[in-house]
Amino acid sequence: ILASLLLKLGGYGLFRIICFFHAVGLTTSLFFLASLASMITFTQSDSKKLIAYSSVTHMSMMAVSPMGGPAVMFFVVAMASLSHSWASSGMFLMGGSFSHASHSRLLQLAWGESKFSKV
């Protein structure tokens, strides 16, 4: 819960700084960095690292919101925060149950366990 609260407060700070990036014209470079963050997330083999990096990817996608214009920016940030809250809770629940069942956080073992799990 504390990490979620800190992430949302960081999201508010990021939202305040986004306006500066939009004024300077750095949104295209932020889009490139957000794409790079999502590619790095896909390369993870540890389930907890994958979930943590997905939070970073959600935050970087929020930083790209000025590309849609100021009218869309508020809606995108609010929806990204809400969807991240629900998605990260579910991902941590499933990641914890898979790592508990397989006694490992490696995704290769968890995917094999998911075929036999009742969760």
Backbone as CSV, one residue per row, in Angstrom:
resi,resn,N_x,N_y,N_z,CA_x,CA_y,CA_z,C_x,C_y,C_z
1,ILE,0.840,-1.187,0.000,0.000,0.000,0.000,0.878,1.241,0.000
2,LEU,1.978,1.205,0.747,2.866,2.358,0.801,3.493,2.627,-0.563
3,ALA,3.912,1.573,-1.251,4.508,1.753,-2.578,3.488,2.329,-3.551
4,SER,2.252,1.889,-3.449,1.206,2.414,-4.321,0.961,3.895,-4.048
5,LEU,0.939,4.261,-2.779,0.741,5.661,-2.421,1.896,6.519,-2.918
6,LEU,3.113,6.045,-2.736,4.268,6.801,-3.211,4.271,6.910,-4.730
7,LEU,3.823,5.871,-5.410,3.767,5.907,-6.866,2.742,6.926,-7.344
8,LYS,1.603,6.998,-6.674,0.584,7.969,-7.075,1.041,9.400,-6.790
9,LEU,1.717,9.604,-5.665,2.234,10.940,-5.382,3.328,11.314,-6.371
10,GLY,4.140,10.335,-6.741,5.136,10.576,-7.776,4.481,10.863,-9.118
11,GLY,3.344,10.212,-9.371,2.590,10.470,-10.596,2.062,11.891,-10.641
12,TYR,1.653,12.415,-9.494,1.194,13.800,-9.448,2.352,14.750,-9.732
13,GLY,3.515,14.462,-9.149,4.695,15.285,-9.426,5.106,15.200,-10.886
14,LEU,5.024,13.998,-11.447,5.339,13.817,-12.862,4.356,14.592,-13.728
15,PHE,3.098,14.578,-13.345,2.079,15.307,-14.094,2.370,16.803,-14.099
16,ARG,2.868,17.319,-12.988,3.208,18.740,-12.920,4.394,19.074,-13.825
17,ILE,5.341,18.148,-13.942,6.532,18.380,-14.761,6.238,18.158,-16.243
18,ILE,5.218,17.360,-16.541,4.874,17.059,-17.935,4.592,18.341,-18.712
19,CYS,3.940,19.283,-18.066,3.601,20.537,-18.747,4.861,21.256,-19.223
20,PHE,5.932,21.183,-18.441,7.201,21.788,-18.846,7.769,21.074,-20.067
21,PHE,7.732,19.749,-20.070,8.250,18.986,-21.207,7.456,19.290,-22.479
22,HIS,6.153,19.472,-22.324,5.323,19.768,-23.485,5.670,21.147,-24.041
23,ALA,5.931,22.107,-23.154,6.269,23.456,-23.598,7.615,23.480,-24.322
24,VAL,8.556,22.680,-23.881,9.879,22.654,-24.499,9.867,21.827,-25.782
25,GLY,8.954,20.883,-25.899,8.859,20.045,-27.089,9.583,18.721,-26.952
26,LEU,9.667,18.198,-25.753,10.381,16.949,-25.510,9.471,15.726,-25.477
27,THR,8.237,15.873,-25.901,7.312,14.741,-25.786,7.682,13.592,-26.715
28,THR,8.290,13.880,-27.861,8.680,12.782,-28.751,9.812,11.961,-28.148
29,SER,10.731,12.619,-27.450,11.793,11.851,-26.788,11.228,11.057,-25.615
30,LEU,10.207,11.592,-24.938,9.559,10.839,-23.869,8.840,9.611,-24.424
31,PHE,8.277,9.730,-25.614,7.632,8.579,-26.243,8.654,7.485,-26.546
32,PHE,9.833,7.876,-27.024,10.896,6.906,-27.283,11.333,6.229,-25.989
33,LEU,11.483,7.002,-24.915,11.890,6.424,-23.632,10.814,5.509,-23.057
34,ALA,9.542,5.854,-23.256,8.458,4.988,-22.783,8.451,3.671,-23.547
35,SER,8.705,3.726,-24.839,8.791,2.493,-25.628,9.976,1.645,-25.192
36,LEU,11.093,2.286,-24.888,12.271,1.570,-24.410,11.997,0.916,-23.056
37,ALA,11.276,1.613,-22.182,10.932,1.044,-20.873,10.046,-0.186,-21.021
38,SER,9.119,-0.158,-21.966,8.261,-1.335,-22.153,9.040,-2.505,-22.736
39,MET,10.016,-2.231,-23.593,10.839,-3.325,-24.127,11.713,-3.948,-23.043
40,ILE,12.237,-3.133,-22.154,13.041,-3.655,-21.045,12.171,-4.489,-20.116
41,THR,10.924,-4.091,-19.939,10.009,-4.847,-19.091,9.786,-6.251,-19.636
42,PHE,9.667,-6.382,-20.943,9.421,-7.696,-21.546,10.597,-8.648,-21.411
43,THR,11.789,-8.145,-21.138,12.965,-9.017,-21.059,13.178,-9.619,-19.678
44,GLN,12.348,-9.296,-18.711,12.555,-9.764,-17.346,12.147,-11.224,-17.193
45,SER,12.934,-11.948,-16.412,12.596,-13.346,-16.125,12.125,-13.531,-14.685
46,ASP,12.290,-12.514,-13.849,11.841,-12.549,-12.465,10.455,-11.914,-12.393
47,SER,9.504,-12.596,-11.775,8.123,-12.112,-11.778,7.966,-10.798,-11.022
48,LYS,8.630,-10.641,-9.893,8.490,-9.398,-9.127,9.134,-8.225,-9.859
49,LYS,10.258,-8.468,-10.524,10.884,-7.400,-11.309,10.001,-7.010,-12.486
50,LEU,9.362,-7.994,-13.100,8.463,-7.710,-14.214,7.313,-6.817,-13.765
51,ILE,6.760,-7.105,-12.610,5.646,-6.310,-12.098,6.116,-4.911,-11.720
52,ALA,7.296,-4.803,-11.109,7.823,-3.490,-10.738,8.152,-2.658,-11.975
53,TYR,8.753,-3.270,-12.981,9.068,-2.535,-14.201,7.805,-2.156,-14.970
54,SER,6.746,-2.929,-14.821,5.496,-2.539,-15.475,4.935,-1.266,-14.846
55,SER,5.193,-1.056,-13.555,4.793,0.200,-12.921,5.566,1.371,-13.509
56,VAL,6.846,1.167,-13.742,7.655,2.217,-14.365,7.148,2.495,-15.778
57,THR,6.759,1.451,-16.487,6.236,1.626,-17.841,4.915,2.384,-17.824
58,HIS,4.051,2.096,-16.848,2.802,2.852,-16.733,3.085,4.332,-16.491
59,MET,4.064,4.609,-15.633,4.397,6.003,-15.348,4.988,6.690,-16.579
60,SER,5.790,5.975,-17.340,6.363,6.596,-18.535,5.292,6.815,-19.603
61,MET,4.286,5.959,-19.644,3.182,6.192,-20.577,2.361,7.415,-20.153
62,MET,2.297,7.676,-18.856,1.636,8.897,-18.402,2.415,10.125,-18.847
63,ALA,3.733,10.008,-18.931,4.553,11.145,-19.344,4.346,11.488,-20.813
64,VAL,3.818,10.558,-21.596,3.591,10.788,-23.019,2.230,11.446,-23.256
65,SER,1.423,11.596,-22.229,0.061,12.112,-22.386,-0.037,13.492,-23.031
66,PRO,0.948,14.395,-22.941,0.787,15.685,-23.635,0.707,15.576,-25.152
67,MET,1.099,14.446,-25.718,1.012,14.302,-27.171,-0.436,14.341,-27.645
68,GLY,-1.376,14.022,-26.768,-2.782,14.052,-27.134,-3.411,15.424,-27.024
69,GLY,-2.712,16.371,-26.456,-3.234,17.714,-26.277,-3.691,17.928,-24.846
70,PRO,-3.875,19.182,-24.466,-4.224,19.477,-23.068,-5.600,18.977,-22.650
71,ALA,-6.533,18.878,-23.580,-7.876,18.414,-23.216,-7.869,16.932,-22.873
72,VAL,-7.033,16.162,-23.526,-6.979,14.721,-23.321,-6.044,14.359,-22.171
73,MET,-5.098,15.241,-21.863,-4.047,14.926,-20.902,-4.600,14.572,-19.521
74,PHE,-5.549,15.325,-19.013,-6.098,15.054,-17.685,-6.805,13.702,-17.647
75,PHE,-7.559,13.392,-18.696,-8.274,12.121,-18.769,-7.303,10.946,-18.833
76,VAL,-6.246,11.078,-19.623,-5.268,9.998,-19.770,-4.568,9.723,-18.449
77,VAL,-4.174,10.768,-17.739,-3.479,10.589,-16.463,-4.403,9.944,-15.437
78,ALA,-5.659,10.369,-15.383,-6.602,9.785,-14.426,-6.873,8.316,-14.745
79,MET,-7.089,7.996,-16.007,-7.360,6.604,-16.388,-6.131,5.720,-16.208
80,ALA,-4.947,6.254,-16.486,-3.724,5.467,-16.292,-3.510,5.171,-14.816
81,SER,-3.798,6.135,-13.956,-3.647,5.906,-12.518,-4.646,4.875,-12.012
82,LEU,-5.888,4.984,-12.444,-6.901,4.017,-12.010,-6.608,2.616,-12.533
83,SER,-6.269,2.521,-13.802,-6.002,1.194,-14.360,-4.753,0.585,-13.754
84,HIS,-3.763,1.407,-13.453,-2.555,0.875,-12.834,-2.846,0.365,-11.426
85,SER,-3.703,1.045,-10.700,-4.042,0.599,-9.344,-4.640,-0.799,-9.366
86,TRP,-5.604,-1.022,-10.241,-6.251,-2.330,-10.313,-5.334,-3.387,-10.918
87,ALA,-4.630,-3.038,-11.963,-3.788,-4.026,-12.645,-2.606,-4.457,-11.787
88,SER,-1.969,-3.516,-11.107,-0.794,-3.889,-10.306,-1.192,-4.741,-9.107
89,SER,-2.345,-4.465,-8.522,-2.800,-5.304,-7.412,-3.027,-6.736,-7.872
90,GLY,-3.671,-6.896,-9.008,-3.897,-8.235,-9.547,-2.611,-8.926,-9.956
91,MET,-1.680,-8.163,-10.522,-0.409,-8.776,-10.926,0.398,-9.230,-9.718
92,PHE,0.420,-8.426,-8.650,1.141,-8.851,-7.453,0.475,-10.058,-6.802
93,LEU,-0.856,-10.129,-6.834,-1.557,-11.294,-6.299,-1.209,-12.550,-7.088
94,MET,-1.283,-12.483,-8.400,-0.970,-13.649,-9.221,0.514,-14.000,-9.158
95,GLY,1.375,-12.995,-9.145,2.807,-13.265,-9.034,3.159,-13.916,-7.713
96,GLY,2.516,-13.467,-6.639,2.748,-14.082,-5.336,2.224,-15.498,-5.262
97,SER,1.054,-15.742,-5.854,0.512,-17.107,-5.807,1.331,-18.060,-6.666
98,PHE,1.804,-17.605,-7.812,2.649,-18.462,-8.645,3.996,-18.733,-7.993
99,SER,4.590,-17.700,-7.384,5.891,-17.928,-6.743,5.735,-18.800,-5.497
100,HIS,4.593,-18.718,-4.831,4.348,-19.585,-3.681,4.163,-21.037,-4.128
101,ALA,3.469,-21.230,-5.227,3.213,-22.591,-5.705,4.457,-23.239,-6.301
102,SER,5.267,-22.460,-7.002,6.444,-23.042,-7.656,7.716,-22.893,-6.830
103,HIS,7.653,-22.180,-5.702,8.802,-21.929,-4.832,9.927,-21.216,-5.573
104,SER,9.568,-20.429,-6.564,10.547,-19.673,-7.331,9.844,-18.483,-7.969
105,ARG,10.608,-17.420,-8.207,10.042,-16.265,-8.882,10.345,-16.262,-10.374
106,LEU,11.019,-17.280,-10.873,11.330,-17.352,-12.295,10.063,-17.604,-13.102
107,LEU,9.886,-16.827,-14.140,8.679,-16.962,-14.946,8.625,-18.279,-15.702
108,GLN,9.772,-18.836,-16.040,9.777,-20.112,-16.751,9.142,-21.204,-15.896
109,LEU,9.403,-21.191,-14.606,8.792,-22.182,-13.716,7.334,-21.859,-13.431
110,ALA,7.015,-20.583,-13.333,5.638,-20.189,-13.022,4.694,-20.515,-14.171
111,TRP,5.143,-20.379,-15.413,4.256,-20.686,-16.535,3.940,-22.171,-16.584
112,GLY,4.903,-23.012,-16.259,4.624,-24.444,-16.203,3.676,-24.786,-15.073
113,GLU,3.805,-24.079,-13.957,2.929,-24.313,-12.807,1.510,-23.827,-13.091
114,SER,1.361,-22.814,-13.937,0.026,-22.264,-14.194,-0.890,-23.264,-14.889
115,LYS,-0.325,-24.239,-15.567,-1.154,-25.254,-16.222,-1.840,-26.158,-15.211
116,PHE,-1.213,-26.323,-14.040,-1.738,-27.245,-13.039,-2.348,-26.539,-11.836
117,SER,-2.242,-25.224,-11.782,-2.717,-24.472,-10.626,-4.232,-24.304,-10.681
118,LYS,-4.847,-24.243,-9.511,-6.288,-24.034,-9.427,-6.632,-22.557,-9.292
119,VAL,-5.626,-21.694,-9.240,-5.857,-20.257,-9.079,-6.291,-19.645,-10.377
